[in-house]
XYZ file of C-alpha atoms in Angstrom:
720
model
C 92.853 55.576 -87.882
C 92.529 57.473 -91.617
C 88.729 59.126 -91.202
C 86.600 58.621 -95.042
C 85.175 61.740 -96.269
C 82.575 62.828 -93.978
C 80.226 62.937 -96.747
C 80.099 59.429 -97.682
C 79.689 57.801 -94.670
C 75.648 58.153 -95.652
C 76.622 56.019 -98.474
C 78.908 53.938 -97.008
C 76.414 50.767 -96.806
C 75.090 51.282 -100.974
C 78.950 51.215 -101.706
C 79.124 48.400 -99.873
C 76.785 46.493 -100.795
C 77.179 47.501 -105.038
C 81.195 47.138 -105.188
C 80.209 42.996 -102.765
C 77.606 42.253 -104.846
C 80.285 43.162 -107.846
C 83.203 40.984 -106.041
C 83.633 37.420 -108.080
C 85.207 37.049 -104.192
C 82.665 37.474 -102.340
C 80.909 34.271 -104.018
C 80.520 30.724 -102.425
C 83.931 28.759 -104.379
C 83.944 26.378 -101.453
C 87.565 24.629 -101.771
C 87.022 23.104 -98.555
C 87.020 19.147 -98.319
C 83.792 16.370 -98.859
C 83.335 15.458 -94.706
C 84.109 12.480 -94.349
C 80.959 11.542 -91.927
C 78.511 13.400 -90.372
C 79.674 15.824 -87.985
C 77.992 15.697 -84.487
C 78.330 18.081 -81.439
C 77.626 20.987 -79.674
C 78.342 25.125 -78.897
C 80.748 25.195 -76.478
C 81.460 28.216 -73.825
C 84.387 26.987 -71.438
C 84.370 30.227 -70.539
C 80.858 30.004 -69.083
C 81.722 27.428 -67.014
C 82.032 28.508 -62.773
C 85.370 28.418 -62.278
C 85.352 31.657 -60.052
C 87.786 33.415 -63.018
C 90.124 31.134 -61.469
C 92.126 29.964 -65.083
C 93.289 26.461 -62.887
C 89.935 25.263 -62.787
C 88.874 26.561 -66.078
C 91.791 23.989 -67.238
C 89.981 21.444 -64.863
C 86.504 21.624 -66.609
C 87.974 21.913 -69.524
C 89.807 18.345 -69.104
C 86.438 16.728 -68.018
C 84.387 18.327 -70.495
C 86.570 17.049 -73.344
C 86.904 13.751 -72.036
C 83.276 13.525 -71.618
C 82.955 14.894 -75.444
C 85.043 11.720 -76.576
C 84.276 8.795 -74.651
C 80.807 9.894 -75.562
C 81.430 10.107 -79.395
C 81.144 13.428 -80.370
C 83.696 14.563 -83.469
C 82.689 18.637 -83.861
C 82.081 22.092 -81.296
C 81.368 25.637 -82.832
C 83.013 27.990 -80.720
C 84.118 31.559 -80.059
C 81.095 33.163 -81.721
C 79.644 35.038 -78.461
C 82.647 36.299 -76.159
C 84.179 39.222 -78.594
C 84.899 40.812 -75.019
C 87.690 37.866 -74.420
C 89.260 38.436 -77.926
C 89.997 42.064 -77.473
C 88.766 43.211 -73.269
C 90.386 46.365 -74.499
C 91.166 48.515 -78.332
C 93.282 47.078 -79.789
C 94.677 44.095 -77.081
C 94.065 41.082 -78.540
C 94.005 37.674 -76.309
C 94.136 34.262 -77.953
C 95.670 31.997 -75.425
C 92.267 31.514 -73.405
C 90.744 30.131 -76.772
C 94.731 28.281 -77.879
C 93.915 26.025 -74.644
C 90.565 24.779 -75.475
C 91.078 24.449 -79.956
C 94.882 22.375 -78.541
C 92.204 20.045 -76.298
C 89.601 19.760 -78.619
C 92.328 18.701 -81.122
C 94.265 16.210 -78.645
C 90.765 14.488 -78.268
C 89.593 14.414 -82.050
C 87.364 16.522 -82.276
C 86.687 19.718 -85.164
C 85.599 23.412 -84.705
C 84.278 25.130 -86.324
C 85.009 28.892 -85.576
C 83.022 32.093 -85.052
C 82.493 35.692 -85.749
C 82.313 37.213 -82.944
C 80.392 40.300 -84.291
C 77.070 40.095 -82.545
C 77.971 41.039 -79.030
C 79.904 44.091 -78.917
C 82.501 44.712 -75.873
C 81.534 46.846 -73.090
C 84.655 49.253 -73.945
C 83.624 49.834 -77.825
C 79.246 51.034 -76.921
C 80.793 53.797 -74.302
C 84.159 55.164 -76.455
C 81.655 55.456 -79.162
C 78.298 54.877 -78.631
C 76.762 56.093 -82.041
C 77.486 52.105 -82.980
C 74.280 51.743 -81.015
C 70.982 50.864 -83.196
C 68.717 53.672 -82.757
C 65.310 52.079 -83.517
C 62.172 54.185 -84.588
C 60.272 56.660 -82.879
C 63.850 56.844 -80.638
C 65.713 60.033 -80.080
C 69.156 58.415 -78.700
C 70.980 55.842 -79.078
C 69.838 52.641 -77.059
C 71.703 51.996 -73.926
C 74.094 48.979 -73.958
C 73.192 46.434 -72.300
C 71.558 42.997 -75.029
C 73.753 41.436 -77.330
C 72.884 42.860 -81.426
C 72.247 46.246 -80.508
C 74.665 48.307 -82.901
C 73.995 49.653 -86.207
C 76.479 47.147 -88.560
C 76.497 49.534 -90.961
C 77.942 51.843 -88.675
C 81.833 52.884 -90.451
C 83.638 52.972 -86.200
C 81.708 49.663 -86.010
C 82.631 48.008 -89.307
C 86.556 49.379 -88.856
C 86.315 47.059 -85.378
C 84.745 44.527 -86.844
C 87.209 44.077 -89.436
C 90.026 44.290 -87.241
C 89.099 41.266 -85.521
C 87.616 38.535 -88.411
C 90.970 39.510 -89.960
C 93.026 38.454 -86.578
C 90.958 35.816 -85.817
C 91.174 34.318 -89.565
C 95.057 34.967 -90.313
C 95.618 33.594 -86.471
C 93.861 29.972 -87.414
C 94.738 30.282 -90.970
C 96.918 27.422 -90.174
C 95.199 25.417 -87.705
C 93.754 21.583 -89.016
C 91.477 21.936 -85.995
C 89.467 24.626 -87.207
C 87.696 23.875 -90.309
C 85.468 26.136 -90.764
C 83.590 29.536 -90.333
C 80.684 30.787 -88.524
C 79.852 34.528 -90.074
C 78.121 36.324 -86.749
C 75.110 35.343 -85.718
C 71.642 34.841 -86.365
C 71.806 37.674 -87.755
C 68.967 40.693 -88.859
C 68.524 44.005 -89.403
C 68.335 45.450 -85.625
C 65.590 47.059 -86.668
C 68.172 49.941 -86.766
C 67.291 53.620 -87.651
C 70.145 55.485 -86.745
C 71.064 58.459 -89.494
C 73.421 55.804 -92.132
C 70.845 53.358 -92.211
C 68.266 56.027 -93.705
C 70.570 58.009 -95.394
C 71.350 54.725 -97.324
C 68.242 53.723 -98.435
C 67.540 57.250 -99.839
C 70.975 56.868 -101.935
C 69.386 53.014 -102.397
C 65.556 55.006 -103.740
C 68.123 57.109 -106.116
C 69.070 54.629 -107.419
C 66.679 52.581 -107.951
C 64.051 55.268 -109.055
C 66.391 57.964 -110.375
C 63.909 60.622 -109.587
C 61.510 61.697 -107.195
C 59.359 62.515 -109.933
C 58.991 58.351 -110.796
C 59.138 57.385 -107.262
C 55.771 59.115 -106.521
C 54.233 57.821 -109.972
C 55.247 54.079 -108.428
C 54.009 54.564 -105.068
C 51.112 56.388 -105.964
C 52.296 59.385 -103.118
C 49.513 61.612 -104.187
C 47.190 60.041 -101.821
C 47.087 62.337 -98.811
C 49.684 64.454 -100.715
C 52.646 62.119 -99.591
C 54.744 63.890 -102.963
C 58.173 63.766 -101.995
C 59.425 66.683 -103.723
C 63.132 66.336 -103.532
C 65.667 63.725 -102.071
C 66.523 65.803 -99.052
C 62.568 65.623 -98.710
C 62.347 62.524 -98.408
C 60.221 61.140 -94.778
C 61.442 58.474 -92.076
C 60.310 55.299 -91.926
C 58.121 56.018 -88.445
C 54.648 56.284 -89.045
C 54.419 55.956 -92.466
C 51.692 55.055 -94.389
C 52.205 53.983 -98.154
C 52.289 50.147 -98.376
C 55.007 50.875 -101.119
C 57.298 52.957 -98.807
C 56.928 49.907 -95.647
C 57.855 47.208 -98.283
C 60.901 49.029 -99.724
C 62.135 49.539 -96.468
C 62.029 45.478 -95.531
C 63.897 45.548 -99.378
C 66.937 47.912 -97.923
C 66.692 45.683 -94.453
C 67.477 42.240 -96.289
C 69.887 44.463 -98.241
C 71.554 45.779 -95.411
C 71.960 41.636 -93.216
C 72.833 40.593 -97.788
C 75.838 43.009 -97.629
C 77.049 42.611 -93.834
C 77.053 39.169 -94.390
C 78.967 39.382 -97.733
C 81.161 41.263 -96.548
C 82.443 39.390 -93.347
C 82.653 36.457 -95.727
C 84.421 38.184 -98.248
C 87.298 39.036 -94.916
C 87.380 35.476 -93.991
C 88.067 33.962 -97.452
C 90.845 36.317 -97.977
C 92.136 34.965 -94.840
C 91.436 31.368 -94.049
C 92.782 28.628 -95.039
C 91.348 27.105 -98.679
C 89.735 24.089 -96.833
C 87.729 25.889 -94.105
C 84.543 26.512 -95.331
C 82.205 29.479 -94.796
C 78.659 29.141 -93.028
C 76.001 30.730 -91.502
C 73.432 29.807 -88.778
C 69.863 31.758 -89.906
C 67.960 32.152 -86.865
C 65.239 29.966 -88.464
C 63.809 30.738 -91.956
C 60.996 33.233 -93.139
C 62.247 36.348 -91.417
C 60.913 39.323 -92.791
C 63.652 41.504 -92.321
C 65.879 39.218 -94.323
C 65.710 37.789 -97.783
C 67.756 34.152 -97.087
C 68.131 34.022 -101.048
C 70.600 36.418 -101.544
C 72.562 36.331 -98.116
C 73.215 32.415 -98.761
C 74.744 33.385 -101.813
C 78.302 33.811 -99.956
C 78.490 31.176 -97.938
C 80.495 28.031 -99.157
C 77.013 25.842 -97.041
C 73.759 27.054 -95.306
C 73.579 26.395 -91.613
C 70.451 26.828 -89.567
C 69.612 26.964 -85.671
C 65.658 25.448 -85.119
C 64.150 24.941 -81.939
C 60.896 22.664 -81.988
C 58.847 21.689 -79.440
C 59.353 18.480 -77.255
C 57.214 15.298 -75.957
C 53.207 14.948 -77.406
C 54.229 17.831 -79.277
C 56.868 16.593 -82.065
C 55.835 15.543 -84.489
C 59.162 16.051 -86.982
C 57.125 19.168 -89.633
C 58.691 21.862 -88.192
C 62.457 20.474 -87.861
C 61.669 19.093 -91.067
C 60.194 23.020 -92.634
C 62.942 24.632 -91.449
C 65.508 21.601 -92.654
C 63.543 22.058 -96.629
C 63.509 25.608 -96.540
C 67.979 25.271 -95.963
C 68.258 22.602 -98.044
C 66.611 25.108 -101.160
C 69.077 27.483 -100.421
C 71.453 26.202 -101.620
C 69.939 22.617 -103.430
C 72.939 21.476 -101.666
C 73.705 19.623 -98.021
C 73.786 21.374 -94.955
C 74.055 21.948 -91.035
C 71.916 22.136 -87.988
C 74.538 24.271 -85.472
C 71.434 24.728 -83.241
C 68.400 22.594 -81.600
C 67.046 21.514 -78.684
C 68.982 19.885 -76.689
C 67.096 19.211 -72.647
C 64.872 22.575 -72.468
C 64.399 25.619 -73.576
C 63.155 28.978 -72.944
C 64.436 32.070 -71.405
C 62.472 31.485 -68.774
C 61.453 28.214 -66.164
C 57.952 28.023 -67.050
C 58.389 25.679 -69.925
C 60.608 23.390 -69.348
C 59.225 20.229 -71.335
C 62.100 17.705 -71.677
C 62.212 15.306 -74.371
C 61.393 11.613 -73.740
C 63.545 8.853 -73.843
C 65.012 8.688 -77.635
C 62.763 12.147 -79.285
C 66.881 13.792 -79.096
C 67.904 10.296 -80.997
C 65.248 10.808 -83.770
C 65.534 14.159 -83.984
C 68.843 14.055 -85.248
C 68.111 11.166 -87.943
C 65.201 13.256 -88.526
C 67.708 16.190 -89.661
C 70.050 13.663 -91.812
C 67.180 12.204 -93.586
C 66.685 15.972 -94.741
C 70.136 16.023 -96.154
C 71.619 18.259 -92.783
C 75.638 16.690 -92.935
C 75.781 18.092 -89.664
C 73.988 18.384 -86.100
C 74.864 20.448 -83.410
C 72.802 21.343 -79.860
C 72.966 24.221 -78.195
C 74.624 23.820 -75.885
C 77.498 21.164 -73.867
C 76.392 22.519 -70.764
C 73.582 24.526 -69.096
C 74.265 28.096 -68.159
C 74.313 28.606 -64.497
C 73.444 32.502 -64.445
C 72.663 34.961 -67.190
C 69.314 35.246 -69.656
C 69.519 31.974 -70.597
C 69.978 29.666 -67.410
C 67.149 27.733 -68.694
C 68.208 26.853 -72.008
C 69.310 24.066 -71.128
C 72.467 22.145 -72.888
C 73.648 18.083 -73.009
C 74.725 18.578 -69.432
C 72.773 19.923 -66.972
C 73.772 22.447 -64.014
C 75.424 19.455 -61.770
C 77.629 19.209 -65.126
C 77.703 15.490 -64.605
C 76.206 12.597 -67.070
C 72.924 12.032 -66.931
C 69.983 11.247 -69.718
C 70.480 12.925 -72.405
C 73.913 12.516 -72.317
C 73.536 8.872 -72.321
C 71.065 9.435 -75.571
C 73.866 11.559 -77.316
C 76.579 8.925 -76.724
C 73.668 6.312 -78.414
C 73.401 8.227 -81.731
C 77.373 9.811 -81.871
C 78.124 5.663 -81.763
C 75.954 4.620 -84.176
C 77.048 7.636 -86.491
C 81.055 7.013 -86.173
C 79.880 3.692 -88.128
C 77.077 4.606 -90.678
C 78.010 8.259 -90.855
C 79.750 7.788 -94.203
C 76.449 6.051 -95.684
C 74.589 9.093 -94.589
C 76.523 12.259 -94.813
C 76.084 14.083 -98.429
C 72.475 12.632 -98.520
C 70.992 13.942 -102.068
C 67.388 14.642 -102.247
C 65.322 14.850 -105.385
C 62.336 16.515 -105.017
C 59.278 16.706 -107.115
C 57.187 19.174 -105.477
C 57.882 22.765 -104.401
C 56.677 25.390 -102.449
C 57.538 29.016 -104.242
C 57.744 31.380 -101.597
C 57.629 35.302 -101.459
C 59.322 37.481 -98.208
C 57.796 40.227 -100.469
C 54.615 38.428 -99.978
C 54.649 38.159 -96.926
C 55.971 41.711 -95.837
C 53.176 42.283 -97.627
C 50.286 40.453 -96.204
C 51.830 41.436 -93.068
C 50.689 45.399 -93.295
C 47.601 44.495 -95.181
C 46.161 41.112 -93.231
C 43.811 39.605 -94.430
C 42.581 38.315 -90.983
C 44.158 38.616 -86.817
C 44.948 36.556 -84.550
C 45.616 33.682 -86.920
C 49.597 32.494 -86.266
C 51.654 29.287 -87.378
C 53.259 26.560 -86.000
C 53.673 26.879 -81.864
C 53.463 30.944 -81.908
C 50.947 32.433 -80.700
C 49.317 34.557 -84.078
C 49.371 37.828 -84.770
C 48.572 40.031 -87.715
C 51.388 39.628 -89.661
C 52.054 35.478 -89.102
C 48.923 34.898 -92.362
C 51.762 34.235 -94.703
C 53.420 32.128 -92.403
C 50.578 29.927 -91.466
C 49.701 29.499 -95.122
C 53.628 28.518 -95.940
C 53.166 25.785 -92.400
C 49.974 24.500 -93.512
C 50.762 23.890 -96.767
C 54.419 22.354 -96.166
C 52.630 20.420 -93.283
C 50.229 19.102 -95.624
C 52.903 17.647 -97.331
C 54.884 16.119 -94.807
C 51.490 14.328 -93.730
C 51.049 12.716 -96.849
C 55.096 11.596 -96.947
C 56.231 13.598 -100.067
C 59.301 15.427 -100.048
C 59.274 18.831 -101.168
C 61.807 21.994 -102.424
C 61.826 25.545 -102.135
C 62.305 27.708 -104.733
C 61.729 31.262 -104.525
C 60.643 34.034 -107.173
C 64.699 34.283 -108.459
C 64.697 30.643 -109.107
C 64.754 30.537 -112.982
C 63.018 27.024 -114.186
C 60.245 25.641 -112.128
C 60.232 22.861 -114.520
C 62.038 20.070 -112.548
C 58.781 20.053 -110.795
C 55.710 18.243 -111.038
C 53.576 20.869 -108.619
C 54.368 24.414 -107.861
C 52.736 25.314 -104.154
C 51.570 29.048 -104.320
C 50.810 30.628 -100.994
C 49.776 34.055 -100.915
C 51.079 35.359 -103.934
C 50.312 39.050 -103.185
C 53.421 40.679 -104.244
C 54.300 39.836 -107.749
C 55.658 41.780 -110.780
C 54.573 40.813 -114.009
C 57.026 38.232 -115.333
C 56.505 35.992 -111.812
C 53.234 35.529 -112.990
C 53.564 34.938 -116.374
C 56.296 31.899 -115.726
C 53.453 30.705 -113.374
C 51.686 30.660 -116.222
C 54.030 29.316 -118.587
C 55.146 26.339 -116.403
C 51.661 25.232 -116.031
C 50.741 25.556 -120.508
C 53.666 23.448 -120.612
C 52.487 20.549 -118.420
C 53.170 21.691 -115.259
C 50.497 20.993 -112.339
C 49.889 24.623 -110.243
C 48.176 25.051 -106.657
C 47.606 28.580 -105.491
C 45.930 29.936 -102.689
C 44.031 33.270 -102.586
C 45.229 36.707 -101.610
C 48.011 35.964 -105.579
C 48.597 38.496 -107.966
C 46.717 40.985 -106.752
C 49.365 43.285 -106.391
C 52.684 44.486 -108.233
C 56.331 44.636 -107.519
C 55.364 47.855 -105.526
C 52.732 46.694 -103.362
C 50.155 48.779 -105.623
C 47.123 47.077 -105.768
C 46.596 46.628 -110.081
C 44.485 48.744 -112.016
C 43.129 45.421 -114.237
C 40.565 42.583 -113.048
C 41.880 40.222 -110.738
C 43.516 37.711 -111.029
C 45.539 39.791 -113.581
C 48.599 38.577 -115.267
C 47.119 34.758 -114.030
C 43.460 35.509 -115.574
C 44.115 33.082 -118.617
C 45.670 29.890 -116.444
C 43.873 30.749 -114.100
C 40.753 30.643 -115.808
C 38.710 33.030 -113.355
C 38.186 36.610 -112.701
C 36.782 38.460 -109.994
C 35.900 41.823 -108.799
C 35.117 41.296 -104.861
C 35.770 39.601 -102.096
C 34.789 39.574 -98.198
C 36.363 38.401 -95.106
C 34.267 36.016 -93.626
C 33.269 36.667 -90.567
C 32.604 33.214 -88.664
C 33.804 29.331 -90.680
C 31.156 28.332 -93.682
C 31.022 24.868 -94.721
C 31.410 23.732 -98.458
C 28.244 22.841 -100.031
C 27.611 18.965 -99.574
C 31.189 17.977 -97.287
C 32.950 16.944 -101.497
C 35.708 15.842 -99.692
C 34.298 13.586 -96.655
C 36.214 16.242 -94.711
C 33.434 15.893 -91.883
C 33.594 18.283 -88.720
C 36.798 19.447 -90.170
C 34.733 20.658 -93.816
C 35.215 24.266 -93.224
C 36.473 27.238 -94.903
C 37.343 30.739 -93.170
C 38.925 34.497 -92.849
C 38.127 35.348 -96.594
C 36.265 34.816 -99.913
C 36.715 36.135 -103.502
C 34.147 36.429 -105.419
C 35.475 33.969 -108.397
C 33.721 34.047 -111.972
C 34.565 31.406 -114.664
C 35.265 32.116 -117.510
C 37.323 28.008 -118.335
C 37.630 26.712 -114.816
C 35.157 24.386 -113.294
C 33.796 24.047 -109.751
C 36.244 21.759 -106.916
C 33.880 23.226 -104.191
C 31.319 25.816 -103.558
C 30.334 27.632 -100.633
C 27.273 26.285 -98.203
C 25.856 30.381 -97.942
C 22.559 31.426 -99.330
C 24.871 34.409 -100.694
C 28.344 33.436 -101.047
C 27.368 30.436 -102.330
C 26.984 31.429 -106.098
C 30.777 31.673 -105.977
C 33.401 28.488 -106.372
C 35.447 28.317 -102.971
C 37.690 26.165 -105.581
C 38.568 25.905 -108.851
C 40.384 24.397 -111.623
C 41.331 25.185 -115.394
C 43.051 23.075 -117.734
C 45.496 25.242 -119.300
C 48.256 24.088 -122.637
C 49.285 20.977 -121.485
C 48.688 21.531 -117.100
C 46.573 22.356 -114.575
C 45.993 24.977 -112.634
C 43.990 24.588 -109.165
C 43.232 27.557 -106.907
C 42.194 28.401 -103.305
C 40.184 31.210 -103.303
C 39.541 30.870 -99.476
C 41.592 30.041 -96.527
C 41.298 26.397 -95.168
C 40.721 23.752 -92.211
C 44.399 21.985 -91.978
C 41.953 18.414 -93.051
C 41.031 20.522 -96.501
C 43.802 21.358 -96.949
C 45.237 18.111 -96.868
C 42.727 16.430 -98.936
C 43.178 19.615 -101.665
C 47.130 19.198 -101.963
C 46.472 14.895 -101.935
C 43.743 15.905 -105.531
C 47.259 17.869 -106.846
C 49.421 14.847 -106.155
C 46.948 12.531 -107.763
C 46.759 15.031 -110.819
C 49.947 15.113 -110.930
C 51.088 10.965 -110.312
C 53.155 11.902 -108.007
C 51.553 8.947 -105.164
C 53.050 6.135 -103.576
C 52.441 3.889 -100.888
C 53.757 6.017 -99.015
C 50.600 8.209 -98.176
C 49.569 5.089 -96.633
C 51.351 4.496 -93.354
C 50.201 5.763 -90.013
C 49.938 9.207 -89.271
C 52.552 9.041 -86.779
C 55.268 7.417 -89.030
C 56.790 9.447 -91.696
C 59.443 8.483 -94.200
C 61.916 10.184 -96.245
C 64.050 9.085 -99.317
C 67.398 9.834 -100.370
C 70.925 8.503 -102.609
C 73.820 8.074 -100.666
C 77.569 9.071 -102.448
C 77.603 5.319 -103.174
C 74.081 6.030 -105.185
C 72.517 3.584 -103.007
C 68.659 4.661 -101.877
C 68.018 5.364 -98.928
C 64.591 4.928 -97.062
C 64.028 6.353 -93.487
C 61.417 5.120 -91.449
C 60.328 7.234 -88.306
C 58.172 6.367 -85.980
C 56.732 10.079 -84.350
C 55.145 8.476 -81.083
C 54.942 6.439 -78.353
C 53.416 3.238 -79.421
C 55.171 0.971 -81.209
C 54.551 0.815 -85.203
C 54.132 -1.878 -87.850
C 54.319 -0.355 -91.973
C 55.051 -2.166 -95.347
C 58.379 -1.970 -96.513
C 57.859 -1.286 -100.594
C 60.964 -1.047 -102.308
C 63.671 -3.281 -103.346
C 65.561 -5.467 -100.761
C 68.290 -4.409 -98.716
C 69.835 -3.530 -95.348
C 68.634 -1.624 -91.771
C 71.143 0.104 -91.367
C 71.192 0.465 -87.661
C 70.474 -3.105 -87.382
C 72.599 -4.674 -90.276
C 69.840 -6.728 -90.690
C 68.304 -7.824 -94.190
C 64.696 -6.239 -95.240
C 62.469 -7.677 -98.077
C 60.412 -6.106 -100.052
C 56.975 -6.768 -98.818
C 58.146 -6.625 -95.011
C 57.376 -5.509 -91.685
C 58.747 -3.119 -90.644
C 58.165 -2.733 -86.642
C 58.841 0.836 -84.885
C 59.490 0.740 -81.423
C 58.199 4.450 -79.897
C 60.320 7.310 -81.023
C 62.628 4.912 -83.059
C 63.551 4.608 -86.505
C 64.763 2.291 -89.705
C 67.241 3.219 -91.844
C 67.012 0.937 -95.074
C 69.886 1.234 -97.430
C 69.048 -0.696 -100.828
C 71.812 -3.178 -102.130
C 72.500 -6.455 -100.839
C-alpha cells in the first residue's frame, strides 16, 4: 500500500474528523423504505455453535435454528459484527461462503438480516504483524497485549487501512442482496481509553485549532496555577496525572470527537458502497457515556440503535428501559432500534443468574415499542458454550432446545405479526424534556460533590453523581406517567416543551444559560438542581456571584455552600414525605432576591437559608433545588412543577406498578399502552376516547375498567 508522509500521521485523526464533518455524504440521508411492521428477532452467530468445526454439522444446526426461528415468527437477525477473523482469516484473503449460506437460509425463511462491520475485534494476525494498532493506555510504557475485544487504537493509520478494506468489501458483497436490509457500524464504540502517540498528537493539533496559541490556552485554563503554563505546543504535557480540570474536560471532548469521527468515517464508507435502501445504524452500548457525545455520534446514522440491559424478576419496573429508550429516540427525534436486550440471564459469571418471570420478556418488548422502538432484538439467539459470556444466555439455553423463553418469544412474535403494522413508526409528542450535558457529567466526575452514590442498579462511584440525578429525575417523571424527551446544549430551541428539567448543569457557556433564561422569560417552566451554572465552558469557576448568568431568572444569589455530613429534614415536612422528608450531600446558601422559599432546612445553622425556591420571571417559572432530595421528595417537586405547567392528567392516579405510554400511529390514531409491572392483578379506569384493545380485539369504552394481569398489558387504539 502507498504510505502517508510520516509528518501527516500525527494529525490524521483531526484531518479526517474535519473532512468528514464537512462532507455532505457523511450526514444521514436515509433513503430506506419505511418498515412495513415491527422487526423482532435476535443476534445470531452460527459460527459459535458447538460443531467441532465440521461444515456439515454447522449446516445441520443452521437448518434447525432457522426452522425454530420461522416457527416462532422471528423476522430479523443481526450478524457478522463479531468475527473479523472469519471474514479475513489471513491478510488480504477474504471468505464469504460461510456467511452466504447463513444469509441464504434466512432469505429462504423470509427473515431479514442486519449485517455488522466486524471492526471492534481485530484478528490475531493483525495484532501480531502490527502491534502498533493495539491501544496503549495512560501511564503505560508499552502496547497492550492481544486478547480482549476493543483493545485497538481506532485512529491508527494501519488499523484504518485494514478496516476500510473489510468494510468496503462487505458492503459491496451484500449490496445487491435483498435480504440484507441494513448495516450496523462497529459495536458499542467508545474511545477505549487509547493514549497512543497518534491520539495525543491529534489532541495537540485539536488544541492548536481551538486556541491558536499556548498563551490563549494558558489563560483559558488558568495554567498559572502551580506554574503549569505551556510554553510552546511541543511542551504540552500528557493527560496522565493532569490536575487541570480544564485539561481533563478538553481531553474528554477529544475522546468524544474521536468516537464520533470513527463512526462518521465508517458511515461514509458504507454509504458510498451500500444499496441505497439499506439503512445505516450503530448500536450504542447504553447511553450517557463519559467518552461519547451521543449527539454528534448520531449525525451520520440513518437510525439510532441501542443495547439496553436491565433488572429482572422483582427488579423489573420498566424505568431503565424507558430512560434509555427516551434518550435514543431524542437523538434524532425519531424512531429507533433495540439491537440487544435481555433474553434469559446476564453477567460474565454465574453469580447473578435471574431469569425473567413469566410475561416479563413479552412486556419488555411492548414497553420498548410504546417508547417508539421499531425493532427489538435479543442478545442473542443461543447461549454460548465457552468463553467470557457463557452465562449471558440467549433465547435458547445451552441445550439449544425450545424452552420457556422461546415460548414467550413465539407468543410475542405471533402477536406482532397481527398488530405490528399498527405499532411501527409510533410518534411520541412530549411536553417535558430533560437537558443532558456530557460536559457536566465529566466536570462533576472530576470534582464530585459526594462519594459512593450511584444511579440505577450500578454500585456508586465518585463520578456517578450526575448520572444519578438524571436517573432520579427521569424516574420521577416515569412514576408520574409523564412522557419525556432529552434535549442537549446543542438544541437550538426549547420552546416546544412546557417544562424543562435541568440536572446539575455544572459546565455551561453563557449562551446556554441565557437560552434557559430566555425560555423562562417567554413562558417556560424550569426545574433546575444545585451545582448549575457554576463553571464556564472550560470548567473554570465563574468569577461572578453564583449562579452567574442565571441570577435574574433564578431570583437569588449565593456565595457559600456546604457538604452535608448527614441527611437533614425540611422544616415542617412541607411535601408530606414522612420518613423520606430528607435532603443530603450538598447545600447552597441561597440568598433570596425576587424568589420565594418553598422549603427550608430544619437545622439551627442551615435553617436560615431556603432549600428549594421558586421565581416568577417574565411569563414563566423557575424552580431551583439547592440541595439533593430524597427520591420521594423529588417526586413531589416534579409533580408540583407538572401541575404548575398544566401537564397533569388522570395518568397520575394509576397504581404505582401500572405505567401508561401514549403515541400516534401511522393511521393517525392515538394508542394508549397500559402495562402492569407487578406479579399482582391490577385494575385501572380508562379515561380516553372509545377504542379497541389491539391484543384481544375487544372494544374499550371511556371510563371502562381495564383488568391487567401480572406482567401483562392492554393497548387501546382509539376509534372503532
